[in-house]
Short mmCIF file of C-alpha atoms (C1' of nucleotides) in Angstrom, two decimals:
data_model
loop_
_atom_site.label_atom_id
_atom_site.label_comp_id
_atom_site.label_asym_id
_atom_site.label_seq_id
_atom_site.Cartn_x
_atom_site.Cartn_y
_atom_site.Cartn_z
CA MET A 22 -280.17 -36.21 38.10
CA THR A 23 -283.21 -34.72 36.66
CA LEU A 24 -282.79 -31.68 38.74
CA PRO A 25 -280.75 -29.19 36.79
CA SER A 26 -278.56 -29.01 39.89
CA THR A 27 -279.34 -25.38 40.33
CA TYR A 28 -282.88 -26.42 41.04
CA ALA A 29 -283.43 -23.18 42.85
CA ASP A 30 -281.69 -22.49 46.11
CA ARG A 31 -280.98 -25.05 48.75
CA ASN A 32 -283.22 -23.00 50.87
CA CYS A 33 -286.42 -24.36 49.56
CA SER A 34 -287.77 -27.62 50.82
CA LEU A 35 -290.20 -27.59 47.96
CA ALA A 36 -287.34 -27.70 45.49
CA ARG A 37 -285.62 -30.36 47.55
CA SER A 38 -288.71 -32.51 47.57
CA LEU A 39 -289.19 -32.10 43.88
CA GLU A 40 -285.70 -33.34 43.28
CA ILE A 41 -286.81 -36.65 44.76
CA VAL A 42 -290.41 -37.05 43.77
CA GLY A 43 -290.93 -34.33 41.20
CA GLU A 44 -289.96 -36.24 38.12
CA ARG A 45 -292.51 -37.51 35.72
CA TRP A 46 -294.18 -40.73 36.88
CA THR A 47 -292.66 -40.69 40.32
CA LEU A 48 -295.70 -39.52 42.21
CA LEU A 49 -297.89 -41.92 40.30
CA ILE A 50 -295.61 -44.75 41.30
CA ILE A 51 -295.95 -43.64 44.89
CA ARG A 52 -299.70 -43.40 44.58
CA ASP A 53 -299.77 -46.95 43.33
CA ALA A 54 -297.62 -48.00 46.24
CA PHE A 55 -300.16 -46.47 48.61
CA PHE A 56 -302.84 -48.43 46.80
CA GLY A 57 -301.02 -51.67 47.40
CA VAL A 58 -299.02 -52.17 44.24
CA ARG A 59 -295.67 -53.72 45.07
CA ARG A 60 -294.40 -55.61 42.03
CA PHE A 61 -292.32 -54.26 39.22
CA GLY A 62 -294.60 -55.72 36.60
CA ASP A 63 -297.71 -54.39 38.25
CA PHE A 64 -296.36 -50.87 38.31
CA ALA A 65 -295.39 -51.22 34.68
CA THR A 66 -298.72 -52.49 33.42
CA GLN A 67 -300.93 -50.30 35.58
CA LEU A 68 -299.11 -47.08 34.75
CA LYS A 69 -298.15 -48.10 31.23
CA ILE A 70 -294.78 -46.67 31.98
CA PRO A 71 -291.74 -47.79 30.00
CA ARG A 72 -289.88 -50.36 32.01
CA ALA A 73 -286.60 -48.55 31.64
CA VAL A 74 -288.06 -45.44 33.22
CA LEU A 75 -289.67 -47.50 35.95
CA THR A 76 -286.31 -49.04 36.74
CA ASN A 77 -284.74 -45.62 37.09
CA ARG A 78 -287.49 -44.22 39.26
CA LEU A 79 -287.59 -47.20 41.58
CA LYS A 80 -283.83 -47.11 41.89
CA LEU A 81 -283.89 -43.46 42.92
CA LEU A 82 -286.76 -43.95 45.33
CA VAL A 83 -285.03 -46.88 47.00
CA GLN A 84 -281.81 -44.94 47.17
CA GLU A 85 -283.60 -42.04 48.82
CA GLY A 86 -285.32 -44.32 51.29
CA VAL A 87 -288.81 -43.69 50.01
CA LEU A 88 -289.25 -47.32 49.04
CA ILE A 89 -287.54 -50.49 50.13
CA ARG A 90 -286.84 -53.30 47.77
CA ASP A 91 -287.54 -56.69 49.27
CA GLU A 92 -286.46 -59.95 47.73
CA GLU A 93 -289.00 -62.34 49.08
CA ALA A 94 -288.32 -65.94 50.03
CA THR A 95 -290.45 -66.96 47.08
CA GLY A 96 -288.02 -65.20 44.81
CA GLY A 97 -290.41 -62.35 44.14
CA VAL A 98 -289.32 -58.75 44.40
CA GLU A 99 -291.44 -56.25 46.29
CA TYR A 100 -291.23 -52.51 46.55
CA ARG A 101 -292.85 -51.06 49.63
CA LEU A 102 -293.19 -47.60 51.08
CA THR A 103 -291.00 -46.81 54.03
CA ALA A 104 -292.10 -44.45 56.79
CA LYS A 105 -290.49 -41.69 54.76
CA GLY A 106 -292.52 -42.74 51.77
CA VAL A 107 -295.70 -42.89 53.81
CA GLY A 108 -294.87 -39.35 54.83
CA LEU A 109 -295.72 -38.35 51.29
CA TRP A 110 -299.38 -39.07 51.83
CA PRO A 111 -300.21 -35.45 52.58
CA VAL A 112 -298.67 -34.53 49.25
CA VAL A 113 -300.71 -37.10 47.40
CA ARG A 114 -303.81 -36.06 49.28
CA ALA A 115 -303.27 -32.39 48.51
CA PHE A 116 -302.97 -33.14 44.80
CA MET A 117 -306.08 -35.28 44.90
CA ASN A 118 -308.02 -32.57 46.70
CA TRP A 119 -307.02 -29.98 44.16
CA GLY A 120 -307.82 -32.19 41.21
CA ASP A 121 -311.16 -33.15 42.70
CA THR A 122 -312.02 -29.53 43.37
CA PHE A 123 -311.20 -28.17 39.96
CA TYR A 124 -311.51 -31.08 37.59
CA SER A 125 -314.19 -33.33 38.99
CA PRO A 126 -317.47 -31.43 39.11
CA SER A 127 -319.47 -34.46 40.10
CA GLY A 128 -317.54 -35.02 43.30
CA VAL A 129 -314.37 -36.64 44.53
CA LYS A 130 -313.05 -39.48 42.46
CA ARG A 131 -312.02 -41.42 45.50
CA ALA A 132 -313.52 -41.16 48.95
CA GLN A 133 -311.55 -41.84 52.08
CA ARG A 134 -312.94 -43.45 55.16
CA HIS A 135 -311.65 -44.35 58.57
CA ASP A 136 -311.54 -48.11 58.38
CA GLN A 137 -312.27 -48.58 62.09
CA ASP A 138 -315.53 -46.65 62.21
CA GLY A 139 -316.42 -45.97 58.60
CA GLY A 140 -316.35 -42.19 59.02
CA LEU A 141 -315.54 -40.05 56.02
CA LEU A 142 -312.27 -38.15 56.12
CA ASP A 143 -312.09 -34.43 55.54
CA ARG A 144 -309.53 -32.80 53.30
CA GLU A 145 -306.92 -32.90 56.00
CA GLY A 146 -307.40 -36.57 56.66
CA ARG A 147 -309.38 -36.22 59.87
CA CYS A 148 -312.20 -38.64 60.54
CA GLN A 149 -315.49 -36.78 60.68
CA ASP A 150 -316.87 -39.36 63.07
CA CYS A 151 -314.18 -39.76 65.66
CA GLY A 152 -312.29 -36.57 64.91
CA LEU A 153 -308.91 -38.24 64.81
CA ALA A 154 -306.19 -37.66 62.25
CA VAL A 155 -306.33 -41.09 60.71
CA PRO A 156 -303.00 -42.86 60.25
CA VAL A 157 -302.38 -44.01 56.72
CA PRO A 158 -302.79 -47.77 57.25
CA GLU A 159 -306.26 -47.15 58.67
CA ILE A 160 -307.46 -45.20 55.66
CA ARG A 161 -309.93 -47.02 53.47
CA ILE A 162 -310.20 -45.71 49.95
CA GLU A 163 -313.11 -46.32 47.63
CA PRO A 164 -314.63 -44.94 44.45
CA GLY A 165 -316.40 -41.65 45.12
CA PRO A 166 -319.26 -39.87 43.33
CA GLY A 167 -316.92 -38.49 40.67
CA PHE A 168 -315.59 -41.88 39.75
CA CYS A 169 -316.27 -42.87 36.16
CA ARG A 170 -316.90 -46.57 36.05
CA THR A 171 -315.56 -47.99 32.83
CA ASP A 172 -317.57 -51.17 33.15
CA SER A 173 -314.90 -53.71 32.40
CA ASP A 174 -311.87 -51.93 33.66
CA LEU A 175 -308.57 -52.61 32.08
CA ASP A 176 -306.04 -54.82 33.73
CA PRO A 177 -306.53 -56.76 36.95
CA VAL A 178 -304.19 -54.42 38.76
CA SER A 179 -306.26 -51.36 37.92
CA ASN A 180 -309.36 -53.24 38.95
CA ALA A 181 -307.81 -54.11 42.24
CA ILE A 182 -306.88 -50.55 43.09
CA ASN A 183 -310.35 -49.34 42.16
CA THR A 184 -311.87 -51.67 44.69
CA PRO A 185 -312.51 -50.36 48.19
CA ARG A 186 -309.39 -51.19 50.17
CA ARG A 187 -307.15 -50.02 52.90
CA LEU A 188 -304.04 -48.11 51.92
CA LEU A 189 -300.80 -50.06 51.89
CA GLU A 190 -302.57 -53.39 51.80
CA PRO A 191 -301.01 -55.44 49.04
CA ILE A 192 -303.26 -56.04 46.08
CA VAL A 193 -304.38 -59.59 45.60
CA ARG A 194 -303.13 -60.81 42.31
CA PRO A 195 -305.15 -63.38 40.39
CA ARG A 196 -301.92 -65.34 40.16
CA THR A 197 -301.32 -67.86 42.94
CA PRO A 198 -305.01 -67.72 43.80
CA SER A 199 -305.07 -69.33 47.22
CA ALA A 200 -301.47 -69.34 48.29
CA GLY A 201 -300.22 -68.28 51.70
CA GLU A 202 -300.55 -64.65 50.67
CA GLY A 203 -303.35 -64.22 53.18
CA GLU A 204 -302.03 -62.08 55.97
CA LEU A 205 -298.34 -61.77 55.35
CA SER A 206 -297.15 -58.47 56.64
CA ALA A 207 -300.66 -57.30 57.50
CA THR A 208 -300.37 -54.06 59.39
CA ARG A 209 -296.66 -53.95 59.27
CA SER A 210 -294.66 -51.49 61.25
CA THR A 211 -295.16 -49.10 58.41
CA GLY A 212 -294.93 -46.36 60.94
CA ARG A 213 -297.50 -43.67 61.25
CA ALA A 214 -298.01 -40.99 58.71
CA ASP A 215 -297.53 -37.31 59.10
CA MET B 14 -298.82 -32.06 26.56
CA THR B 15 -296.23 -33.57 28.68
CA LEU B 16 -298.59 -36.15 29.92
CA PRO B 17 -298.32 -39.21 27.77
CA SER B 18 -302.09 -38.97 27.36
CA THR B 19 -302.57 -42.31 28.99
CA TYR B 20 -301.39 -40.68 32.16
CA ALA B 21 -303.15 -43.32 34.17
CA ASP B 22 -306.90 -43.49 34.26
CA ARG B 23 -309.17 -40.48 34.26
CA ASN B 24 -310.21 -41.71 37.61
CA CYS B 25 -307.34 -40.26 39.50
CA SER B 26 -307.33 -36.65 40.50
CA LEU B 27 -303.68 -36.99 41.33
CA ALA B 28 -302.92 -37.80 37.73
CA ARG B 29 -305.19 -35.00 36.57
CA SER B 30 -303.42 -32.51 38.79
CA LEU B 31 -300.04 -33.67 37.63
CA GLU B 32 -301.05 -33.07 34.06
CA ILE B 33 -301.36 -29.40 34.95
CA VAL B 34 -298.71 -28.74 37.54
CA GLY B 35 -296.59 -31.87 37.47
CA GLU B 36 -294.14 -30.86 34.81
CA ARG B 37 -290.67 -29.83 35.65
CA TRP B 38 -290.42 -26.25 36.91
CA THR B 39 -294.15 -25.72 37.12
CA LEU B 40 -294.49 -26.01 40.86
CA LEU B 41 -291.45 -23.82 41.37
CA ILE B 42 -293.03 -21.17 39.23
CA ILE B 43 -296.11 -21.40 41.37
CA ARG B 44 -294.08 -21.21 44.55
CA ASP B 45 -292.48 -18.04 43.24
CA ALA B 46 -295.90 -16.68 42.45
CA PHE B 47 -296.94 -17.30 46.06
CA PHE B 48 -293.82 -15.46 47.12
CA GLY B 49 -294.78 -12.43 45.10
CA VAL B 50 -292.94 -12.92 41.83
CA ARG B 51 -295.07 -11.69 38.96
CA ARG B 52 -292.81 -10.69 36.09
CA PHE B 53 -291.56 -12.89 33.32
CA GLY B 54 -288.00 -11.76 33.80
CA ASP B 55 -288.10 -12.27 37.54
CA PHE B 56 -289.27 -15.85 37.19
CA ALA B 57 -286.53 -16.43 34.64
CA THR B 58 -283.68 -15.05 36.69
CA GLN B 59 -284.80 -16.38 40.03
CA LEU B 60 -285.37 -19.92 38.81
CA LYS B 61 -282.64 -19.84 36.18
CA ILE B 62 -285.10 -21.51 33.90
CA PRO B 63 -284.71 -21.28 30.13
CA ARG B 64 -287.00 -18.61 28.85
CA ALA B 65 -288.51 -20.88 26.25
CA VAL B 66 -289.59 -23.32 28.92
CA LEU B 67 -290.91 -20.51 31.08
CA THR B 68 -293.01 -19.29 28.18
CA ASN B 69 -294.54 -22.72 27.74
CA ARG B 70 -295.26 -23.21 31.41
CA LEU B 71 -296.83 -19.81 31.85
CA LYS B 72 -298.91 -20.33 28.77
CA LEU B 73 -300.26 -23.61 30.09
CA LEU B 74 -300.90 -22.22 33.55
CA VAL B 75 -302.78 -19.25 32.15
CA GLN B 76 -304.75 -21.51 29.87
CA GLU B 77 -305.71 -23.70 32.79
CA GLY B 78 -306.71 -20.74 34.88
CA VAL B 79 -304.00 -21.16 37.48
CA LEU B 80 -302.46 -17.82 36.61
CA ILE B 81 -303.80 -14.75 34.93
CA ARG B 82 -301.74 -12.65 32.63
CA ASP B 83 -302.23 -8.95 33.17
CA GLU B 84 -300.99 -6.29 30.81
CA GLU B 85 -300.61 -3.36 33.09
CA ALA B 86 -301.32 0.21 32.13
CA THR B 87 -297.60 0.86 32.39
CA GLY B 88 -297.03 -1.66 29.65
CA GLY B 89 -295.67 -4.22 32.06
CA VAL B 90 -296.89 -7.80 32.06
CA GLU B 91 -297.84 -9.51 35.30
CA TYR B 92 -298.68 -13.10 36.07
CA ARG B 93 -300.75 -13.60 39.17
CA LEU B 94 -302.30 -16.57 40.88
CA THR B 95 -306.02 -16.97 40.48
CA ALA B 96 -308.19 -18.50 43.19
CA LYS B 97 -307.57 -21.81 41.50
CA GLY B 98 -303.87 -21.19 41.70
CA VAL B 99 -304.07 -20.17 45.33
CA GLY B 100 -305.82 -23.48 45.87
CA LEU B 101 -302.48 -25.11 45.22
CA TRP B 102 -301.08 -23.81 48.47
CA PRO B 103 -301.82 -27.04 50.33
CA VAL B 104 -299.80 -28.87 47.70
CA VAL B 105 -296.88 -26.52 48.07
CA ARG B 106 -297.14 -26.70 51.83
CA ALA B 107 -297.22 -30.49 51.83
CA PHE B 108 -294.06 -30.63 49.75
CA MET B 109 -292.35 -28.13 52.01
CA ASN B 110 -293.34 -30.08 55.08
CA TRP B 111 -291.97 -33.29 53.67
CA GLY B 112 -288.73 -31.71 52.54
CA ASP B 113 -288.28 -30.00 55.88
CA THR B 114 -288.93 -33.23 57.72
CA PHE B 115 -286.56 -35.42 55.80
CA TYR B 116 -283.97 -33.09 54.35
CA SER B 117 -283.59 -30.25 56.79
CA PRO B 118 -282.37 -31.64 60.11
CA SER B 119 -281.86 -28.21 61.61
CA GLY B 120 -285.48 -27.22 61.25
CA VAL B 121 -287.85 -25.80 58.71
CA LYS B 122 -286.33 -23.69 55.99
CA ARG B 123 -289.21 -21.27 56.06
CA ALA B 124 -291.48 -20.58 58.96
CA GLN B 125 -295.06 -19.48 58.50
CA ARG B 126 -296.85 -17.05 60.75
CA HIS B 127 -300.30 -15.61 60.97
CA ASP B 128 -299.69 -12.03 59.94
CA GLN B 129 -302.47 -10.66 62.15
CA ASP B 130 -301.26 -12.07 65.45
CA GLY B 131 -297.79 -13.41 64.74
CA GLY B 132 -298.72 -16.97 65.71
CA LEU B 133 -296.79 -19.81 64.12
CA LEU B 134 -298.70 -22.06 61.77
CA ASP B 135 -298.78 -25.81 62.16
CA ARG B 136 -298.30 -28.21 59.29
CA GLU B 137 -301.88 -27.84 58.23
CA GLY B 138 -301.74 -24.09 58.14
CA ARG B 139 -303.59 -23.46 61.36
CA CYS B 140 -302.48 -20.62 63.59
CA GLN B 141 -301.27 -21.94 66.90
CA ASP B 142 -302.31 -18.74 68.61
CA CYS B 143 -305.81 -18.13 67.36
CA GLY B 144 -306.50 -21.63 66.08
CA LEU B 145 -307.84 -20.47 62.75
CA ALA B 146 -307.02 -21.96 59.37
CA VAL B 147 -305.14 -18.97 58.05
CA PRO B 148 -306.12 -17.82 54.55
CA VAL B 149 -303.21 -17.59 52.19
CA PRO B 150 -302.98 -13.78 51.95
CA GLU B 151 -302.61 -13.61 55.73
CA ILE B 152 -299.69 -15.99 55.84
CA ARG B 153 -296.36 -14.40 56.60
CA ILE B 154 -293.36 -16.40 55.53
CA GLU B 155 -289.87 -15.94 56.88
CA PRO B 156 -286.56 -17.78 57.07
CA GLY B 157 -286.72 -20.56 59.63
CA PRO B 158 -284.05 -22.31 61.68
CA GLY B 159 -283.04 -24.55 58.78
CA PHE B 160 -282.44 -21.65 56.47
CA CYS B 161 -278.87 -21.39 55.23
CA ARG B 162 -277.97 -17.79 54.90
CA THR B 163 -275.64 -17.34 51.96
CA ASP B 164 -274.44 -13.96 53.12
CA SER B 165 -274.72 -12.04 49.92
CA ASP B 166 -277.57 -13.80 48.30
CA LEU B 167 -277.75 -13.93 44.58
CA ASP B 168 -280.10 -11.78 42.63
CA PRO B 169 -282.39 -9.12 44.08
CA VAL B 170 -285.41 -11.28 43.38
CA SER B 171 -284.08 -14.13 45.48
CA ASN B 172 -283.22 -11.68 48.19
CA ALA B 173 -286.72 -10.32 48.14
CA ILE B 174 -288.39 -13.69 48.50
CA ASN B 175 -286.06 -14.61 51.36
CA THR B 176 -287.20 -11.60 53.30
CA PRO B 177 -290.10 -12.00 55.70
CA ARG B 178 -293.18 -11.18 53.71
CA ARG B 179 -296.81 -12.01 53.25
CA LEU B 180 -297.71 -14.46 50.56
CA LEU B 181 -298.99 -13.03 47.28
CA GLU B 182 -297.60 -9.58 48.04
CA PRO B 183 -295.68 -8.45 45.00
CA ILE B 184 -291.96 -8.26 45.49
CA VAL B 185 -290.52 -4.80 45.52
CA ARG B 186 -288.08 -4.52 42.72
CA PRO B 187 -285.02 -2.28 43.11
CA ARG B 188 -286.25 -0.68 39.94
CA THR B 189 -288.55 2.26 40.63
CA PRO B 190 -287.01 2.44 44.09
CA SER B 191 -289.52 4.52 46.03
CA ALA B 192 -292.65 4.39 43.97
CA GLY B 193 -296.13 4.02 45.36
CA GLU B 194 -295.73 0.25 45.58
CA GLY B 195 -296.46 0.37 49.29
CA GLU B 196 -299.80 -1.25 49.93
CA LEU B 197 -301.34 -1.81 46.55
CA SER B 198 -303.60 -4.80 46.40
CA ALA B 199 -303.15 -5.64 50.08
CA THR B 200 -305.58 -8.37 51.05
CA ARG B 201 -307.01 -8.86 47.65
CA SER B 202 -310.06 -10.95 47.09
CA THR B 203 -307.77 -13.79 46.28
CA GLY B 204 -310.28 -16.11 47.81
CA ARG B 205 -309.43 -18.43 50.63
CA ALA B 206 -307.27 -21.43 50.35
CA ASP B 207 -308.36 -24.91 51.00
"C1'" DC C 25 -282.40 9.12 17.58
"C1'" DT C 26 -280.33 6.19 20.73
"C1'" DC C 27 -280.06 3.38 24.66
"C1'" DC C 28 -282.00 0.27 27.76
"C1'" DC C 29 -285.43 -2.76 29.62
"C1'" DC C 30 -288.37 -6.34 28.99
"C1'" DA C 31 -291.40 -10.23 27.09
"C1'" DG C 32 -290.97 -13.58 24.22
"C1'" DT C 33 -288.84 -16.26 20.08
"C1'" DT C 34 -285.44 -18.92 17.58
"C1'" DC C 35 -282.14 -22.48 17.08
"C1'" DA C 36 -278.62 -25.91 17.52
"C1'" DC C 37 -277.32 -29.17 20.98
"C1'" DT C 38 -277.97 -32.46 24.40
"C1'" DC C 39 -280.23 -35.64 27.15
"C1'" DA C 40 -284.24 -38.09 28.85
"C1'" DT C 41 -288.28 -40.69 27.43
"C1'" DT C 42 -290.57 -44.12 24.48
"C1'" DG C 43 -291.84 -48.65 23.07
"C1'" DA C 44 -290.66 -52.87 21.74
"C1'" DA C 45 -287.74 -56.60 21.77
"C1'" DC C 46 -284.57 -59.15 24.40
"C1'" DT C 47 -281.93 -61.47 28.56
"C1'" DG C 48 -281.55 -64.31 32.28
"C1'" DA C 49 -283.15 -66.23 36.63
"C1'" DC C 50 -286.60 -68.99 38.78
"C1'" DG C 51 -290.42 -72.35 39.40
"C1'" DC C 52 -293.54 -75.78 37.72
"C1'" DG C 53 -295.48 -79.68 35.31
"C1'" DT C 54 -294.44 -83.77 32.74
"C1'" DA D 23 -284.14 -83.30 32.29
"C1'" DC D 24 -286.83 -80.61 29.31
"C1'" DG D 25 -289.78 -77.08 27.89
"C1'" DC D 26 -292.83 -73.45 29.31
"C1'" DG D 27 -294.45 -69.36 31.59
"C1'" DT D 28 -293.50 -65.59 34.74
"C1'" DC D 29 -291.03 -61.93 36.17
"C1'" DA D 30 -287.35 -58.26 36.88
"C1'" DG D 31 -284.62 -55.75 34.47
"C1'" DT D 32 -281.68 -54.36 30.12
"C1'" DT D 33 -280.79 -52.78 25.46
"C1'" DC D 34 -281.44 -49.78 21.60
"C1'" DA D 35 -282.96 -46.81 17.84
"C1'" DA D 36 -286.17 -43.09 17.31
"C1'" DT D 37 -288.44 -39.35 19.14
"C1'" DG D 38 -289.26 -35.43 21.88
"C1'" DA D 39 -288.45 -32.18 25.43
"C1'" DG D 40 -285.14 -29.35 28.03
"C1'" DT D 41 -281.03 -26.22 27.70
"C1'" DG D 42 -278.54 -21.95 26.98
"C1'" DA D 43 -277.33 -18.36 24.37
"C1'" DA D 44 -278.34 -15.14 21.00
"C1'" DC D 45 -281.82 -12.57 18.86
"C1'" DT D 46 -286.44 -9.79 17.91
"C1'" DG D 47 -289.36 -6.16 18.64
"C1'" DG D 48 -292.04 -2.88 21.33
"C1'" DG D 49 -292.05 0.98 24.78
"C1'" DG D 50 -290.16 4.62 27.58
"C1'" DA D 51 -286.53 8.01 28.85
"C1'" DG D 52 -282.83 11.14 27.86
#
DNA sequence: CTCCCCAGTTCACTCATTGAACTGACGCGT
DNA sequence: ACGCGTCAGTTCAATGAGTGAACTGGGGAG
């Protein structure tokens, strides 16, 4: 696909990984999925990514088992991270750590907490209160000291993902305000990370 | 540059990081740098990357302070990771872990050891013998159980980086066969990772 | 002077990305 | 039934980046 086939030897798992998630936009799509974005249109508007590209990326990610595509009873389509996709959290975290360290002098842009006890997570995702390696669905993410609040954010989707929330929890869309969206899959069997 | 400018909000360090190292080839260049590749021509032949692209990537990486470009006394040019570049090791490691987990059923393609005591490193880079978080220059990398030995490897550069070696140690090039390349910069003050 | 190595450039070709408009399925209110 | 809005996904012309091969130009060695 994007990989020039000879994307380095087969003997490098880095190269292999990049073949799947190394294309432009892909990791941002996955980040959004961690933040609870699930709908085609939400990915498109939040990332401002051309819909044709989004279609391609989602197709590849589904094909590789990073996402699953769910046609809901309501007719809606949802893309959700599989266990394999959740396994990418350390990658996302490592990128965030690096960016925070070298491009965010005023502190991390997003802080991570253990939802159960409110403890801050260290760079490796361990809760500084209870000492556990926190599984992804128990991670609560919230704006950190380096976050630049643009008073009225942009679209509702961006606003939603900038609100303190647990990872993987679907964003609440202003549409269908009080429907039965309450606790659908809740803590699904999204497997454990890492 | 490659980033469509509106590469998501400024409030995401993931997006910021991807602006620097998210382009095609870039992370492979950095991986090679960790493995001791330093010369323009070596990057080009090992990665089989068009030289024009390599020029662009190196230029950006130098500009961002991920690499430094050294004109040696001998007239040679060397690209080396800065501390900021070494800080990308957790990113590289996370990608390798993921690729090993999901695309290398027979085990990791490259094993990491603590050079001082030979202990294997866990996924977070901690030595299982001494328990320390091993700084990058002390990490020894070697073919693991998932490594596919293609008997006569390809170019000498690929052969070199598939040989057990410490990270950041410059590869020995068949050129100048028995020069004083032995223990040059050794454990440089390349800072500590993470 | 000549040959070779090496970093980097040039250039024509191809292919992916872009952005905007469009399609078609579905659900809802009247 | 009808029209309307939403949503997933497609189409398409224009742009831009990646590709590969050939070329430039400087330095060292014989």
